[in-house]
Tab-separated table of C-alpha atoms in Angstrom:
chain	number	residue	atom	x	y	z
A	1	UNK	CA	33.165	28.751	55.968
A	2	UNK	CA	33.786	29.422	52.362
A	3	UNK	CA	34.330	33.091	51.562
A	4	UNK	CA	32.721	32.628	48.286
A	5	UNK	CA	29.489	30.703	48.853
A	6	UNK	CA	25.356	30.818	48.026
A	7	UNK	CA	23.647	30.526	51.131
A	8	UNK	CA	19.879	29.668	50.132
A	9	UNK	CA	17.093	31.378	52.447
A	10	UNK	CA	13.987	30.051	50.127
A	11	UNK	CA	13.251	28.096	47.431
A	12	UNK	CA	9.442	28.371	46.875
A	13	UNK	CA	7.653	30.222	43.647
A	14	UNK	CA	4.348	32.474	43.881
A	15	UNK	CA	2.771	30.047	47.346
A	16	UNK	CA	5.450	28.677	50.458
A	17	UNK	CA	4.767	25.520	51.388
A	18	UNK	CA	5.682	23.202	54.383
A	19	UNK	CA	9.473	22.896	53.295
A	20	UNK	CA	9.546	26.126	50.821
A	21	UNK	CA	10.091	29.681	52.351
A	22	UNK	CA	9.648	32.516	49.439
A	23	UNK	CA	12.835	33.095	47.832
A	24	UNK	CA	15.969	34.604	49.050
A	25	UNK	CA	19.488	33.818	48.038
A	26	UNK	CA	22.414	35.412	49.944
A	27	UNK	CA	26.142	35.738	47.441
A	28	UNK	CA	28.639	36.115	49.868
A	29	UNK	CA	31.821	36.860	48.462
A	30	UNK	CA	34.782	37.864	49.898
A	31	UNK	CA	33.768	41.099	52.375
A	32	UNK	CA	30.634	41.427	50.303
A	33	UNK	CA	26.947	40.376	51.102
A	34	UNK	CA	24.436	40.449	48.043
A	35	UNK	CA	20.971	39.967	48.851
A	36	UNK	CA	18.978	38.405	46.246
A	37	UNK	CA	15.146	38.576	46.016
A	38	UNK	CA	13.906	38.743	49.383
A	39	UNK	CA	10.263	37.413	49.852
A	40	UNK	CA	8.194	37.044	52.271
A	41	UNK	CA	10.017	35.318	55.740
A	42	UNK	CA	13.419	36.113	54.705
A	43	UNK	CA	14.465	38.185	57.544
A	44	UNK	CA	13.269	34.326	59.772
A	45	UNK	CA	15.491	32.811	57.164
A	46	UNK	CA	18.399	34.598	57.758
A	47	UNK	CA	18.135	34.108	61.487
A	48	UNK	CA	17.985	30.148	60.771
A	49	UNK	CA	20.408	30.083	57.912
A	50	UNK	CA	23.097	32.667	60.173
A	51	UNK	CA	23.282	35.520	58.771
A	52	UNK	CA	23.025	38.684	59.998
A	53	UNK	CA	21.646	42.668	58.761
A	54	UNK	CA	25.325	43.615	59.208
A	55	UNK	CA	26.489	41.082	56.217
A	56	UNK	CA	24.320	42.636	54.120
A	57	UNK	CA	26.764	45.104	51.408
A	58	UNK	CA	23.869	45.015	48.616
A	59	UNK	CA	20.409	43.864	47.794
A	60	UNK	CA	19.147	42.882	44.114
A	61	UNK	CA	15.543	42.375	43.272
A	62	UNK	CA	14.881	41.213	39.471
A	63	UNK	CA	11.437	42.473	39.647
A	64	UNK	CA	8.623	43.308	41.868
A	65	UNK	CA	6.500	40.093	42.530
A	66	UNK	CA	5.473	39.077	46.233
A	67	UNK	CA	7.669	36.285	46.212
A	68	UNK	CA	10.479	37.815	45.262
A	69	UNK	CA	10.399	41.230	46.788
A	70	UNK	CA	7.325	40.957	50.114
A	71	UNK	CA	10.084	40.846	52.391
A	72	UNK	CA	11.745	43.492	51.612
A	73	UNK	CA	10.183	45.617	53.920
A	74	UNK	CA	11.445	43.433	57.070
A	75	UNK	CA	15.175	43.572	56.143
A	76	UNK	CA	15.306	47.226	55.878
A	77	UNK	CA	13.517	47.979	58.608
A	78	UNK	CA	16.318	45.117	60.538
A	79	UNK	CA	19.245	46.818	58.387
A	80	UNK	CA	17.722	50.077	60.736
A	81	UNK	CA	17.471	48.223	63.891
A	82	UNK	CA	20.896	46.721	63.816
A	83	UNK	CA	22.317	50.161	62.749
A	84	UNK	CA	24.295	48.717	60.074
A	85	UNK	CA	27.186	50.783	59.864
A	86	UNK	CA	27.939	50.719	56.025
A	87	UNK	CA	25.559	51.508	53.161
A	88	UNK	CA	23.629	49.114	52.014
A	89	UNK	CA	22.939	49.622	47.653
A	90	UNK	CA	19.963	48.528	46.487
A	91	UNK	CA	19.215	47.668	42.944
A	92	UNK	CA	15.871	46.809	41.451
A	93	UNK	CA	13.865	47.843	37.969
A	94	UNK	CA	13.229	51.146	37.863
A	95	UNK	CA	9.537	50.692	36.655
A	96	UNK	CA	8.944	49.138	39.959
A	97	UNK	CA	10.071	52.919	41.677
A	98	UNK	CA	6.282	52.768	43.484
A	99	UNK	CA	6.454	49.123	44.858
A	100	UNK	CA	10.458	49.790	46.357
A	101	UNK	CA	9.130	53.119	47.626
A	102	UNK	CA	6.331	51.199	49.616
A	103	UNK	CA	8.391	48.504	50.715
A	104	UNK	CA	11.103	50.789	51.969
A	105	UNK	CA	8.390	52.828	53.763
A	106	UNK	CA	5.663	50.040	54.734
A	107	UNK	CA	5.426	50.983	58.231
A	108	UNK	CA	6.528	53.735	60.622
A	109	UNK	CA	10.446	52.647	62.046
A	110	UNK	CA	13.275	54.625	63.114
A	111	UNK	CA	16.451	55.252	60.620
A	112	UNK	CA	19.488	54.730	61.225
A	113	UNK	CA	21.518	52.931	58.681
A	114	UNK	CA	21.852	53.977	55.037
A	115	UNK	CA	20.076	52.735	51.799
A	116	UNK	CA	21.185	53.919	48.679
A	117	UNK	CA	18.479	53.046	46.422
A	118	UNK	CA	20.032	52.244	42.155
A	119	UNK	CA	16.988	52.184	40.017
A	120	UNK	CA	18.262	50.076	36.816
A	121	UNK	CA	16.035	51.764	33.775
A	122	UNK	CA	18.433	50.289	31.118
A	123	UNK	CA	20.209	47.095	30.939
A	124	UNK	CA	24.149	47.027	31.434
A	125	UNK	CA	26.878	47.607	33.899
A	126	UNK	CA	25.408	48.709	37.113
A	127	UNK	CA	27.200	51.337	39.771
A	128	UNK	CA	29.204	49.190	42.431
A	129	UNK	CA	31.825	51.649	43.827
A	130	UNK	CA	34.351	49.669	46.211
A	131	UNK	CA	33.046	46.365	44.910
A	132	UNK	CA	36.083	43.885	43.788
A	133	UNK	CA	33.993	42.730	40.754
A	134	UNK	CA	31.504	44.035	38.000
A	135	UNK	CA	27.294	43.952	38.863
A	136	UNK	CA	25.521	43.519	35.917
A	137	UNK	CA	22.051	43.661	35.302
A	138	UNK	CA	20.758	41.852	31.601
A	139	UNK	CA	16.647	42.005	30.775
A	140	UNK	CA	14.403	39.274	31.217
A	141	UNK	CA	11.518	37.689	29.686
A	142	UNK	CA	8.363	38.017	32.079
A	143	UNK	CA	4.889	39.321	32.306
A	144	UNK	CA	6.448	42.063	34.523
A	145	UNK	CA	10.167	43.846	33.723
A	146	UNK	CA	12.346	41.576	34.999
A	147	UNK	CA	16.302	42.170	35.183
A	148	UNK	CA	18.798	39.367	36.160
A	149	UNK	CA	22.245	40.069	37.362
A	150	UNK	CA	25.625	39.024	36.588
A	151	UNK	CA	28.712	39.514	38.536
A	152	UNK	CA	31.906	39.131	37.404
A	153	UNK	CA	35.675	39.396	38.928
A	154	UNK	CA	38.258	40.664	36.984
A	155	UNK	CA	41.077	38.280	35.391
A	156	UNK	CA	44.286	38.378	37.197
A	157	UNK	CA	47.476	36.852	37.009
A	158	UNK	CA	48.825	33.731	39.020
A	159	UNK	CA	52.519	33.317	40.065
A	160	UNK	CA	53.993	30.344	38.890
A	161	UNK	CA	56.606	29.189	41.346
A	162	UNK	CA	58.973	27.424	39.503
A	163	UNK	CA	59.395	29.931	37.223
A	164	UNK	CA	59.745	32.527	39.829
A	165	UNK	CA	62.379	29.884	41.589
A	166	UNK	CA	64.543	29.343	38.523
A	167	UNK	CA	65.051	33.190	38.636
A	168	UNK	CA	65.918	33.768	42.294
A	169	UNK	CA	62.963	35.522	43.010
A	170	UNK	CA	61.926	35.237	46.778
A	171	UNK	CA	60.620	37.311	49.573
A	172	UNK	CA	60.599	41.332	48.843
A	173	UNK	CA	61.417	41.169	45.212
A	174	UNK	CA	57.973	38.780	44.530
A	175	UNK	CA	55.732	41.848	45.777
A	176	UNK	CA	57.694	44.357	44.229
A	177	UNK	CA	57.128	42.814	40.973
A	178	UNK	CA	53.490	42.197	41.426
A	179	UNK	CA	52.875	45.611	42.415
A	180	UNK	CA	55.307	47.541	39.630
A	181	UNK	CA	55.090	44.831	36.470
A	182	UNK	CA	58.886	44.391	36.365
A	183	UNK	CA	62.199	44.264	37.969
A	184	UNK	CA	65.652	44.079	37.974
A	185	UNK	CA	67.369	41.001	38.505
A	186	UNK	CA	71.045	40.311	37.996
A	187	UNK	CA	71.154	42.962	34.961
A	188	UNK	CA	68.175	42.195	32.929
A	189	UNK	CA	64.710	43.184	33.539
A	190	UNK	CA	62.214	40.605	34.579
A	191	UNK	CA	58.203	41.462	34.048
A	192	UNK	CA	55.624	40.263	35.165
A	193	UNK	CA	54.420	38.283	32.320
A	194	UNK	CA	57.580	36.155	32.297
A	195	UNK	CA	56.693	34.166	35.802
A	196	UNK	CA	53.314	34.131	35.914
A	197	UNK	CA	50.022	33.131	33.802
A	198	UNK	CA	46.009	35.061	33.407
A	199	UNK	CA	44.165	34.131	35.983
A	200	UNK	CA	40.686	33.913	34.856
A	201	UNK	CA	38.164	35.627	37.109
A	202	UNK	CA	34.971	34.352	38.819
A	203	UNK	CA	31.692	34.172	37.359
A	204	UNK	CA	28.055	34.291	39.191
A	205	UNK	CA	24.749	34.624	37.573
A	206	UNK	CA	21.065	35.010	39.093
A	207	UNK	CA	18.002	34.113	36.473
A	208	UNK	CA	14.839	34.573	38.032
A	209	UNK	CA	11.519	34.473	36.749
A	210	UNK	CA	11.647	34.462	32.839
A	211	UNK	CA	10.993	32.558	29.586
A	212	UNK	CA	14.086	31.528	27.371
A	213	UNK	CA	15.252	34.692	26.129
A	214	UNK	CA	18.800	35.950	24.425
A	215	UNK	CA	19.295	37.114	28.039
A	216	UNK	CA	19.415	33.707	30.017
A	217	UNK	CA	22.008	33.411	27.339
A	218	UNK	CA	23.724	36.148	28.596
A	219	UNK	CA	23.398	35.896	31.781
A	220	UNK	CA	24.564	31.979	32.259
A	221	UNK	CA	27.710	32.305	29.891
A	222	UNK	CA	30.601	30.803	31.370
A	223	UNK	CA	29.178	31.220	35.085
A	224	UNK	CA	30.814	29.128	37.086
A	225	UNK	CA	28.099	29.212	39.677
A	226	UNK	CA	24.315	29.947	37.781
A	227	UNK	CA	21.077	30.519	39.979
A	228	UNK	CA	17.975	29.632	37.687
A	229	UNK	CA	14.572	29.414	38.322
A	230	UNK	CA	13.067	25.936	37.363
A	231	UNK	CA	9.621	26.264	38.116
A	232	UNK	CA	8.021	23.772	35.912
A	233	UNK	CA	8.685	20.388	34.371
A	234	UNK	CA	8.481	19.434	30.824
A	235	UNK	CA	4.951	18.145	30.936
A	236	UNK	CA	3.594	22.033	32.197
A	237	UNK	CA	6.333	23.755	29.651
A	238	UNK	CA	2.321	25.357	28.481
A	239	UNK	CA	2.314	26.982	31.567
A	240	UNK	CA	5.744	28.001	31.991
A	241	UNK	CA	5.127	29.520	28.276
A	242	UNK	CA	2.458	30.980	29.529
A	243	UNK	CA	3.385	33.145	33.005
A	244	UNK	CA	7.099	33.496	31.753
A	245	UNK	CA	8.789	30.705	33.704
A	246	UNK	CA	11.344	28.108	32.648
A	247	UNK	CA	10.952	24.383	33.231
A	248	UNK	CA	14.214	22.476	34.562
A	249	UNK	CA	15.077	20.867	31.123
A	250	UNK	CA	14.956	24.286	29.918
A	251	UNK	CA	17.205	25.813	32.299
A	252	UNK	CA	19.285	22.558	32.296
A	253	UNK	CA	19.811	23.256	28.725
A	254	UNK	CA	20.517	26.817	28.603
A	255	UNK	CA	23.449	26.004	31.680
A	256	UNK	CA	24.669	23.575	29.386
A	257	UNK	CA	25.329	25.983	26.457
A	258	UNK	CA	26.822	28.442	28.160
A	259	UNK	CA	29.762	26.136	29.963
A	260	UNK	CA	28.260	26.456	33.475
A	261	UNK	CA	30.207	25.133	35.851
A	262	UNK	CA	27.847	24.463	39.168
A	263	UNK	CA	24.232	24.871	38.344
A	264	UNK	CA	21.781	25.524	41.134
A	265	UNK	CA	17.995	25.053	39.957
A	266	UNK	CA	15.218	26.569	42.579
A	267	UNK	CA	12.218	28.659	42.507
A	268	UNK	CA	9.671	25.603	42.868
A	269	UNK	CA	5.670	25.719	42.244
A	270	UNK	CA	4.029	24.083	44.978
A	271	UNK	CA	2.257	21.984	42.637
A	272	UNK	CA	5.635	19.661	43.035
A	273	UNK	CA	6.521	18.475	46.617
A	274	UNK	CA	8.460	16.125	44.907
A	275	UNK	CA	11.541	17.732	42.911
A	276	UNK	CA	12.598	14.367	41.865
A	277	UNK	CA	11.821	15.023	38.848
A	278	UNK	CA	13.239	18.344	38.473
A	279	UNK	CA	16.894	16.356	38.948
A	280	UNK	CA	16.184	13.576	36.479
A	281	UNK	CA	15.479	16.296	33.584
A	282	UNK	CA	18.062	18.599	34.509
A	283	UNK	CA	20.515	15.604	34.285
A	284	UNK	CA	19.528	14.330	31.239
A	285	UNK	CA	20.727	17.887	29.739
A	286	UNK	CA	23.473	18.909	31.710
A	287	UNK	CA	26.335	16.805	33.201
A	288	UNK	CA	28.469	19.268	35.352
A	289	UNK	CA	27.843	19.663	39.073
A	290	UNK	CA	24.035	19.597	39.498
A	291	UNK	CA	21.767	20.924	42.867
A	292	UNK	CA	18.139	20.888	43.279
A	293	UNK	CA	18.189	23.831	46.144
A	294	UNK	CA	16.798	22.862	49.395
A	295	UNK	CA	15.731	26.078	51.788
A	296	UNK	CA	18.381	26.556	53.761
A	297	UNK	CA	21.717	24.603	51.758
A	298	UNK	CA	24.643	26.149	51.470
A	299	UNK	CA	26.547	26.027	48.246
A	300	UNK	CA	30.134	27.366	47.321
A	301	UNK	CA	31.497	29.020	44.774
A	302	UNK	CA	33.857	26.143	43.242
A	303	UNK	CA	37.506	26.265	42.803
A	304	UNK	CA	39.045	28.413	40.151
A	305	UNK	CA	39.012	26.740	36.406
A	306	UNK	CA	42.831	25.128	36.577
């Protein structure tokens, strides 16, 4: 199993269908678990997809819509009934205080476990304590206030072997130097710099339900795995205009102009049981790594950029 993967619990817009659970989209990466708009089914989904209350570090919601935030209730409430030992942050638009307050409280259940609730009023860097990246959250275009998120790793440096072979460094001395920046070798003081090269950190990014805005923009830029809703096609972009949605070209497009690496399109209307379509106009705009999401797929993170 990939320790940086998008495991995809749903893939359906405002009605399920057949194939389509309600959204949900779980990040793992590394030790953490990010939940990802939870609708209605999820905590089913998980059970089917493997995943359990206990992965669970953090849960976004980009804004409070049935499909994207009904289920809610049921992983809290499991969160409880597991006993999850850690706390579990949750982040979510801090208009939407009364909705998170309902859904956190639907129904009587004993707790247990801890939810620290991080109502985002403003875009910007978000409050991640222990996390081993930056949680973003960038504004959205939508009928309701609508927040996407960003997460990025820091850049790092990568040893280069022969270098660090030419030099005589081995064993001891290679973790000495990566943990002081320099040191002394045969007279002369080696740093860091000298053996090594940046390391460019990971990027993820999660667009949900919006119209083309400066902050898809944002959000997408240099991500080298995006999440976009592509609820539309070209021939409805009038009603993707209309109740703030993008169509696949447009999200195709977007990923394109911002250097995305892996794009993952999802967040279907039922009015397409065939997402044929949705692949032919995303490829005609974007030719990196391409997935139409499928309830239950599994997607990771892809290599570092060489």
């Amino acid at each position: 199993m990939s320790a940086r993967e998008l495991v995809v619990l749903g893939t359906a817009s405002q009605v399920p269908t057949r194939h389509r659970n309600h959204n949900g989209y779980l990040l793992r990466w590394d030790g953490e678990g990010l939940l990802f708009d939870p609708g209605e089914g999820t905590q089913r989904q998980m059970l089917h997809a493997g995943v359990s209350a206990t992965d669970l570090t953090r849960i976004c919601v980009t804004h409070f819509h049935g499909d994207h935030s009904l289920g809610l209730a049921g992983v809290v409430q499991r969160i409880n009934l597991d006993r999850v030992p850690h706390p579990v942050h949750a982040y979510y638009p801090a208009s939407g205080q009364v909705f998170f307050d309902r859904l956190r409280a639907a129904t009587a259940f004993h707790e247990t476990a801890e939810l620290r609730p991080h109502p985002i009023g403003e875009p910007g860097v978000l409050e991640a304590t222990g996390a081993p990246f930056t949680l973003e959250a960038v504004r959205l275009s939508h009928p309701v206030e609508a927040f996407g998120y960003r997460l990025t790793e820091p850049d790092g440096q990568r040893l280069l072997p022969a270098k660090l072979a030419a030099l005589g460094l081995r064993g001891p001395a290679v973790g000495r130097l990566q943990r002081e920046g320099r040191i002394e070798l045969d007279g002369r003081t080696v740093t860091l710099a000298e053996v090594s090269e940046a390391r460019r950190g990971q990027r993820f990014a999660f667009v949900m339900d919006t119209r083309l805005c400066p902050g898809v923009e944002q959000l997408a830029e240099g991500a080298d795995l995006l999440v976009i809703e592509a609820t539309f096609l070209e021939a409805d972009a009038h009603l993707a205009a209309e109740h703030g949605h993008l169509t696949a070209a447009q999200a195709a497009r977007a990923a394109a102009a911002a250097g995305v690496r892996t794009l993952v399109l999802t967040h279907f209307s039922q009015r397409y049981p065939d997402l044929s379509g949705h692949l032919a106009e995303a490829r005609a705009q974007f030719d990196g790594e391409l997935v139409v999401a499928e309830d239950l797929a599994r997607i990771p993170v892809p290599p570092r950029r060489p």
